[in-house]
Coordinates of C-alpha atoms in Angstrom, one line a residue:
M1 CA -16.5 36.6 -3.5
L2 CA -12.7 36.5 -3.8
L3 CA -10.9 38.1 -6.4
P4 CA -8.8 36.0 -9.2
E5 CA -5.4 37.3 -7.6
H6 CA -6.0 37.0 -3.7
A7 CA -7.8 33.6 -4.2
L8 CA -4.5 32.9 -6.3
H9 CA -2.6 33.7 -3.2
A10 CA -4.5 31.9 -1.1
L11 CA -3.9 28.9 -3.7
L12 CA -0.2 29.0 -3.0
A13 CA -0.2 30.0 0.7
Q14 CA -2.5 26.7 1.0
Q15 CA 0.3 24.7 -1.2
T16 CA 3.2 25.9 0.5
E17 CA 1.7 24.6 3.9
S18 CA 0.9 21.6 3.3
R19 CA 2.2 20.1 -0.5
F20 CA 5.3 21.8 -1.4
P21 CA 8.1 24.0 0.6
A22 CA 8.0 26.6 -1.9
L23 CA 6.1 28.0 -5.2
S24 CA 6.4 30.9 -7.0
M25 CA 4.6 31.7 -9.8
A26 CA 4.1 34.5 -12.5
I27 CA 1.5 35.7 -15.2
G28 CA 2.6 37.2 -17.7
K29 CA -0.3 39.3 -21.1
G30 CA 0.8 40.3 -24.4
S31 CA 4.5 41.4 -23.1
E32 CA 4.5 41.8 -20.1
T33 CA 4.3 40.0 -16.3
I34 CA 1.4 41.2 -14.8
W35 CA 1.5 39.3 -11.6
Q36 CA 4.0 37.3 -9.6
A37 CA 3.7 35.5 -6.3
A38 CA 6.7 33.8 -3.6
A39 CA 4.9 31.9 -1.4
G40 CA 6.8 29.2 1.5
Y41 CA 10.2 28.7 1.6
A42 CA 13.7 28.6 0.0
D43 CA 15.2 27.4 3.0
V44 CA 12.7 25.1 5.1
E45 CA 15.0 23.9 8.3
K46 CA 16.5 28.1 8.1
Q47 CA 13.0 29.3 7.8
R48 CA 14.4 31.7 4.7
S49 CA 11.6 32.5 2.7
N50 CA 11.1 32.1 -0.7
T51 CA 11.2 35.5 -2.7
P52 CA 10.9 36.4 -6.6
D53 CA 14.4 36.4 -6.7
T54 CA 14.7 32.8 -5.6
A55 CA 15.9 30.9 -8.7
F56 CA 15.1 27.3 -9.2
G57 CA 15.8 24.7 -11.3
I58 CA 13.6 24.0 -14.3
G59 CA 14.5 20.7 -15.5
S60 CA 13.9 20.2 -19.2
I61 CA 12.0 23.6 -20.3
T62 CA 16.2 23.6 -20.3
K63 CA 14.9 22.0 -23.8
V64 CA 13.0 24.7 -25.0
F65 CA 16.1 27.3 -24.7
I66 CA 18.0 24.3 -26.7
A67 CA 15.6 24.8 -29.2
V68 CA 15.2 28.5 -29.8
L69 CA 19.1 28.3 -30.0
L70 CA 19.3 25.2 -32.6
L71 CA 16.4 26.8 -34.4
Q72 CA 18.0 30.6 -34.5
L73 CA 21.1 28.3 -35.7
C74 CA 18.6 27.3 -38.7
E75 CA 17.6 30.6 -39.7
E76 CA 21.3 31.9 -40.3
G77 CA 21.9 29.3 -42.8
Q78 CA 24.3 27.6 -40.5
L79 CA 22.0 24.3 -39.7
P80 CA 20.1 22.3 -41.8
L81 CA 16.6 20.6 -39.4
D82 CA 16.7 17.8 -41.5
A83 CA 20.3 16.5 -41.8
P84 CA 22.0 13.9 -39.6
V85 CA 23.4 15.6 -36.9
S86 CA 26.4 13.3 -37.6
R87 CA 27.4 15.1 -39.9
W88 CA 28.9 17.6 -37.7
L89 CA 29.7 15.8 -34.4
D90 CA 32.8 13.6 -33.3
A91 CA 32.4 9.9 -34.2
K92 CA 34.1 8.9 -31.1
R93 CA 31.5 10.8 -28.8
L94 CA 28.8 9.4 -31.0
A95 CA 30.1 5.8 -30.8
G96 CA 28.0 3.0 -30.0
I97 CA 25.0 4.9 -30.0
A98 CA 22.0 3.2 -31.9
N99 CA 20.5 5.7 -34.2
A100 CA 23.4 8.4 -33.3
Q101 CA 24.6 8.1 -37.3
R102 CA 20.6 8.7 -39.0
A103 CA 19.1 10.5 -36.3
T104 CA 18.6 14.7 -38.0
T105 CA 18.3 17.2 -36.0
R106 CA 14.1 17.7 -36.2
Q107 CA 13.8 14.2 -34.8
L108 CA 15.9 14.8 -32.2
L109 CA 14.2 18.0 -31.6
S110 CA 10.9 16.3 -31.5
H111 CA 11.2 12.9 -29.6
Y112 CA 11.4 10.9 -32.8
A113 CA 14.9 10.1 -33.2
G114 CA 14.5 6.7 -31.2
M115 CA 17.0 7.1 -28.5
R116 CA 17.5 5.5 -25.7
S117 CA 17.1 8.0 -22.3
W118 CA 20.3 7.8 -20.4
E119 CA 17.8 9.2 -17.6
D120 CA 15.5 5.6 -18.0
E121 CA 19.2 3.3 -17.2
P122 CA 19.3 2.2 -13.3
A123 CA 23.3 3.0 -13.0
W124 CA 23.1 6.3 -14.4
I125 CA 20.0 7.2 -11.7
A126 CA 22.2 5.4 -8.7
D127 CA 25.2 7.4 -10.0
A128 CA 22.9 11.5 -10.8
R129 CA 20.7 10.9 -8.1
G130 CA 20.6 7.9 -5.7
Q131 CA 22.0 5.6 -3.9
R132 CA 26.1 6.4 -5.5
L133 CA 25.0 10.4 -5.7
T134 CA 29.2 12.3 -5.7
P135 CA 27.7 16.4 -4.6
E136 CA 31.3 17.5 -5.4
K137 CA 31.5 15.6 -8.8
T138 CA 31.0 18.2 -11.9
W139 CA 30.0 16.0 -15.1
R140 CA 31.3 16.6 -17.8
P141 CA 28.8 17.6 -20.9
A142 CA 29.0 13.9 -22.6
E143 CA 29.4 12.1 -19.8
S144 CA 25.9 10.2 -19.7
L145 CA 25.8 9.1 -22.7
D146 CA 28.4 6.6 -21.4
Y147 CA 25.0 5.0 -19.8
I148 CA 23.8 3.9 -23.3
R149 CA 26.5 3.4 -25.4
D150 CA 26.2 -0.5 -27.5
K151 CA 22.7 -0.8 -26.2
P152 CA 19.4 -1.1 -29.0
A153 CA 17.6 1.6 -29.6
R154 CA 14.0 1.9 -28.6
F155 CA 13.3 2.2 -33.0
V156 CA 14.1 3.1 -35.8
P157 CA 14.4 7.0 -36.2
G158 CA 11.0 8.7 -37.1
A159 CA 8.7 5.4 -36.6
A160 CA 7.4 6.8 -33.2
F161 CA 7.8 9.2 -30.2
H162 CA 9.3 7.9 -27.2
Y163 CA 10.5 11.2 -25.0
S164 CA 15.0 11.1 -24.2
N165 CA 17.7 13.3 -22.2
T166 CA 20.0 11.7 -24.7
H167 CA 18.4 13.4 -27.6
F168 CA 18.9 16.7 -25.6
T169 CA 22.5 16.0 -24.8
L170 CA 23.7 15.7 -28.9
L171 CA 22.3 18.8 -29.3
G172 CA 24.1 20.4 -26.9
L173 CA 27.4 19.3 -28.6
L174 CA 25.9 19.6 -31.4
I175 CA 25.3 23.4 -30.7
E176 CA 28.6 23.6 -29.5
T177 CA 30.3 22.0 -32.4
I178 CA 28.9 24.9 -34.8
A179 CA 28.6 27.8 -32.8
Q180 CA 32.3 26.8 -32.0
S181 CA 31.6 28.5 -28.5
K182 CA 30.4 26.6 -24.9
L183 CA 26.9 25.9 -24.4
E184 CA 27.0 28.5 -21.8
A185 CA 28.1 31.0 -23.8
V186 CA 25.7 30.6 -26.3
L187 CA 23.2 30.8 -24.5
Y188 CA 24.4 33.9 -22.7
Q189 CA 24.8 35.8 -26.2
R190 CA 21.5 34.3 -28.1
I191 CA 19.2 34.7 -25.1
F192 CA 20.2 34.9 -21.7
Q193 CA 21.5 39.1 -22.0
P194 CA 18.9 39.7 -25.3
L195 CA 16.1 39.3 -23.2
A196 CA 18.1 40.6 -19.6
L197 CA 17.5 37.4 -17.4
Q198 CA 19.4 38.5 -14.2
H199 CA 18.6 35.3 -12.9
T200 CA 18.9 32.7 -15.0
F201 CA 21.9 30.0 -15.3
L202 CA 23.2 26.9 -17.0
E203 CA 24.6 24.9 -13.4
G204 CA 27.6 24.5 -13.0
Y205 CA 28.8 25.8 -15.9
S206 CA 27.7 29.2 -15.4
P207 CA 28.6 31.6 -12.2
A208 CA 25.5 31.6 -10.5
D209 CA 25.3 33.5 -6.3
S210 CA 24.0 30.4 -4.6
R211 CA 22.3 32.0 -1.3
K212 CA 19.6 32.6 -4.5
I213 CA 19.2 29.4 -5.0
A214 CA 16.5 27.1 -3.0
R215 CA 17.4 24.1 -1.4
R216 CA 16.5 21.2 -3.2
Y217 CA 13.9 18.7 -1.7
H218 CA 12.3 15.2 -3.1
R219 CA 9.4 13.2 -3.1
L220 CA 10.7 9.8 -0.6
D221 CA 8.5 7.1 -1.2
P222 CA 9.2 3.5 -1.6
D223 CA 9.1 4.2 -5.7
F224 CA 12.0 6.4 -4.7
L225 CA 13.7 3.8 -2.3
R226 CA 13.6 1.4 -4.5
N227 CA 14.2 3.2 -8.8
A228 CA 17.1 5.6 -7.1
G229 CA 18.7 4.7 -3.4
L230 CA 19.5 7.2 -0.5
S231 CA 22.4 8.4 -0.8
P232 CA 24.1 9.4 2.5
H233 CA 24.4 13.2 1.4
M234 CA 20.7 12.9 1.0
K235 CA 18.9 13.5 4.6
P236 CA 15.2 12.9 5.1
I237 CA 12.7 15.3 6.8
S238 CA 9.4 16.2 6.9
G239 CA 6.7 15.6 5.4
G240 CA 7.8 12.7 3.2
L241 CA 10.6 14.7 2.0
I242 CA 14.7 14.8 1.6
D243 CA 16.9 17.5 1.7
V244 CA 19.2 16.6 -2.0
S245 CA 21.1 20.1 -2.0
A246 CA 24.5 18.8 -1.8
S247 CA 23.5 17.3 -5.8
N248 CA 23.9 20.2 -8.3
L249 CA 22.2 19.8 -12.0
S250 CA 25.2 19.7 -14.4
V251 CA 24.4 16.1 -15.1
E252 CA 21.5 17.3 -16.5
W253 CA 23.1 20.3 -19.1
A254 CA 21.2 20.2 -22.1
A255 CA 18.9 18.2 -21.3
G256 CA 18.0 20.3 -18.3
G257 CA 20.6 22.3 -16.2
I258 CA 19.3 26.0 -16.5
L259 CA 18.8 27.2 -13.2
S260 CA 15.5 30.4 -13.3
T261 CA 12.9 32.4 -11.2
A262 CA 9.4 32.5 -12.4
Q263 CA 10.1 36.4 -13.8
D264 CA 12.4 35.1 -15.6
L265 CA 11.4 32.4 -16.9
M266 CA 8.0 34.3 -17.6
T267 CA 9.9 37.0 -19.6
F268 CA 11.7 34.1 -21.4
M269 CA 8.0 32.0 -22.9
L270 CA 6.3 35.8 -23.9
A271 CA 9.3 36.7 -25.8
L272 CA 9.4 32.9 -27.6
R273 CA 5.8 33.4 -27.9
N274 CA 5.7 36.8 -29.4
G275 CA 7.9 36.3 -32.3
R276 CA 11.3 38.1 -30.4
L277 CA 13.7 34.8 -30.7
L278 CA 12.1 33.3 -33.5
C279 CA 11.2 34.2 -36.9
A280 CA 7.1 33.3 -37.6
Q281 CA 8.4 30.4 -40.3
S282 CA 10.8 28.7 -37.2
M283 CA 7.5 29.2 -34.8
R284 CA 5.4 27.3 -37.7
E285 CA 8.2 24.5 -37.5
M286 CA 7.9 24.4 -33.3
Q287 CA 4.6 24.0 -33.5
R288 CA 4.2 21.5 -36.4
W289 CA 2.5 19.2 -33.8
L290 CA 2.8 15.2 -33.8
P291 CA 1.7 12.4 -31.4
A292 CA 3.3 12.4 -28.3
D293 CA 1.8 9.0 -26.1
N294 CA -1.5 11.7 -24.8
D295 CA -0.3 15.3 -25.8
K296 CA 1.1 16.7 -29.2
M297 CA 5.2 17.6 -29.7
G298 CA 6.6 19.8 -31.5
L299 CA 10.3 21.2 -31.8
S300 CA 10.7 20.7 -28.0
L301 CA 7.7 21.9 -27.5
F302 CA 4.4 20.3 -25.8
N303 CA 1.1 21.2 -26.8
I304 CA -1.6 19.1 -24.1
D305 CA -5.3 19.7 -23.6
S306 CA -5.5 21.1 -20.0
A307 CA -8.5 21.6 -17.7
W308 CA -9.0 25.5 -18.9
G309 CA -7.9 25.1 -22.3
T310 CA -5.2 23.8 -24.9
A311 CA -1.7 24.8 -23.9
S312 CA 1.2 25.2 -25.5
G313 CA 5.2 24.9 -23.2
H314 CA 6.8 22.1 -21.4
G315 CA 6.8 21.1 -18.1
G316 CA 10.5 20.1 -15.9
N317 CA 11.2 17.6 -13.4
V318 CA 14.6 16.8 -12.3
L319 CA 16.4 16.0 -8.6
G320 CA 15.4 18.6 -6.1
F321 CA 12.9 20.9 -8.5
S322 CA 10.6 20.6 -10.6
A323 CA 8.9 23.8 -13.2
C324 CA 5.9 24.1 -15.8
A325 CA 6.0 26.9 -18.4
W326 CA 2.6 27.2 -20.7
W327 CA 0.9 30.0 -22.6
Y328 CA -3.2 29.5 -23.8
E329 CA -3.5 28.8 -27.2
K330 CA -7.0 30.2 -27.2
A331 CA -6.5 33.2 -24.1
D332 CA -4.1 36.1 -23.7
C333 CA -2.4 34.1 -20.8
T334 CA 1.0 33.0 -20.3
L335 CA 1.9 31.2 -16.9
T336 CA 5.5 29.8 -15.0
I337 CA 5.1 27.5 -12.2
L338 CA 8.8 26.9 -10.6
T339 CA 8.8 24.6 -6.7
N340 CA 12.2 23.3 -4.9
V341 CA 10.2 20.3 -5.0
G342 CA 11.3 17.4 -7.6
S343 CA 9.4 13.8 -7.9
M344 CA 11.6 12.2 -11.0
H345 CA 11.4 7.5 -9.5
A346 CA 9.3 8.5 -7.3
T347 CA 5.2 7.5 -7.5
P348 CA 3.6 8.5 -10.4
Q349 CA 1.6 10.6 -8.7
A350 CA 3.9 12.2 -6.2
D351 CA 3.3 15.4 -6.3
S352 CA 5.2 18.0 -8.5
A353 CA 4.8 21.5 -10.0
S354 CA 3.0 20.0 -13.5
R355 CA 0.6 17.1 -11.6
F356 CA -0.5 21.0 -9.5
F357 CA -0.9 22.7 -12.5
R358 CA -2.6 19.9 -14.3
Q359 CA -4.7 19.4 -11.4
S360 CA -5.5 22.8 -9.5
D361 CA -7.1 25.7 -10.4
A362 CA -4.3 28.0 -11.0
G363 CA -5.5 27.9 -14.6
R364 CA -7.9 29.1 -14.4
L365 CA -7.4 31.7 -11.7
A366 CA -4.2 33.4 -14.1
Q367 CA -6.4 33.2 -17.3
A368 CA -9.3 35.2 -14.9
I369 CA -6.7 37.9 -13.7
C370 CA -5.7 38.0 -17.2
A371 CA -8.5 38.8 -18.3
R372 CA -9.3 41.5 -15.4
H373 CA -6.1 43.4 -16.2
H374 CA -5.8 45.9 -18.2
R375 CA -3.3 48.2 -19.2

């Protein structure tokens, strides 16, 4: 019988032969990373191997970083969670955005503000991820808000859950206003530097070593062609994928623009879980669960019932990348999974890091590895 470490290595190798160009994974127990692996190719065409230092887009796991910053500002008395963000944000930036005058920081963090998401707008999809993609373009932080101006809200703030990237564009602007500093600088000062995250960046706003970033691939199927369309800058390759490396994540900004490695992301998740970034009261606020479709949502933290136990964390899926990061509630086990394949706007059944997490033995094997590990 294979040891769980060997079985997980074999699983990742099998997946990178059939479904993903590259997969990186880390497992944490206590306050340390106890296992990690990097399988497959960071660049399929050049056969450049994936390594532990290869950086991937983490997509919406960025939102957990944003939540930490806001809760830190709250702890410092600079930001009441239940005050409307319009108290601080410039009225011109909020003009025409339904619910922007009433929504609170808490409602934005929990996706209970009822705002439309720019990510769902057909024009934004074509411009940012599809047929009108402009490779050299670095998006301005608030630019995506223009796609939802003068359109109705989903519902009144507090009425229900609706996942919206718009919420986090506003929260990024809120952080910059209160901290009187650029978001990338606040992330560096409060999270990246204290945790010594050497391979973590806000793309388009922070310098990064492009040689260590994985090439970006995306699922190509009839749904993607219909929803996004194919840009001349996207190159079809084998395996039902397109190379979308001409893109960048500046368009995602506070909603999904961070690049990281499995190890760096693990360091962040362990620091969060273990109370190194937030006080006990903030952690309670973060994990005050509300209904979120089929799962539960706190302050930018999901709580799900997975096949291998209840877990808290977040997934991410952008053009060219997908990722997930979870800790199990009843086991001392945290895992991060990153890949250079995105599946947004493709069929819901398209492969991604979150789909791999939910449907494979990765969680069971991770817990088995943690159970075997003794200091």
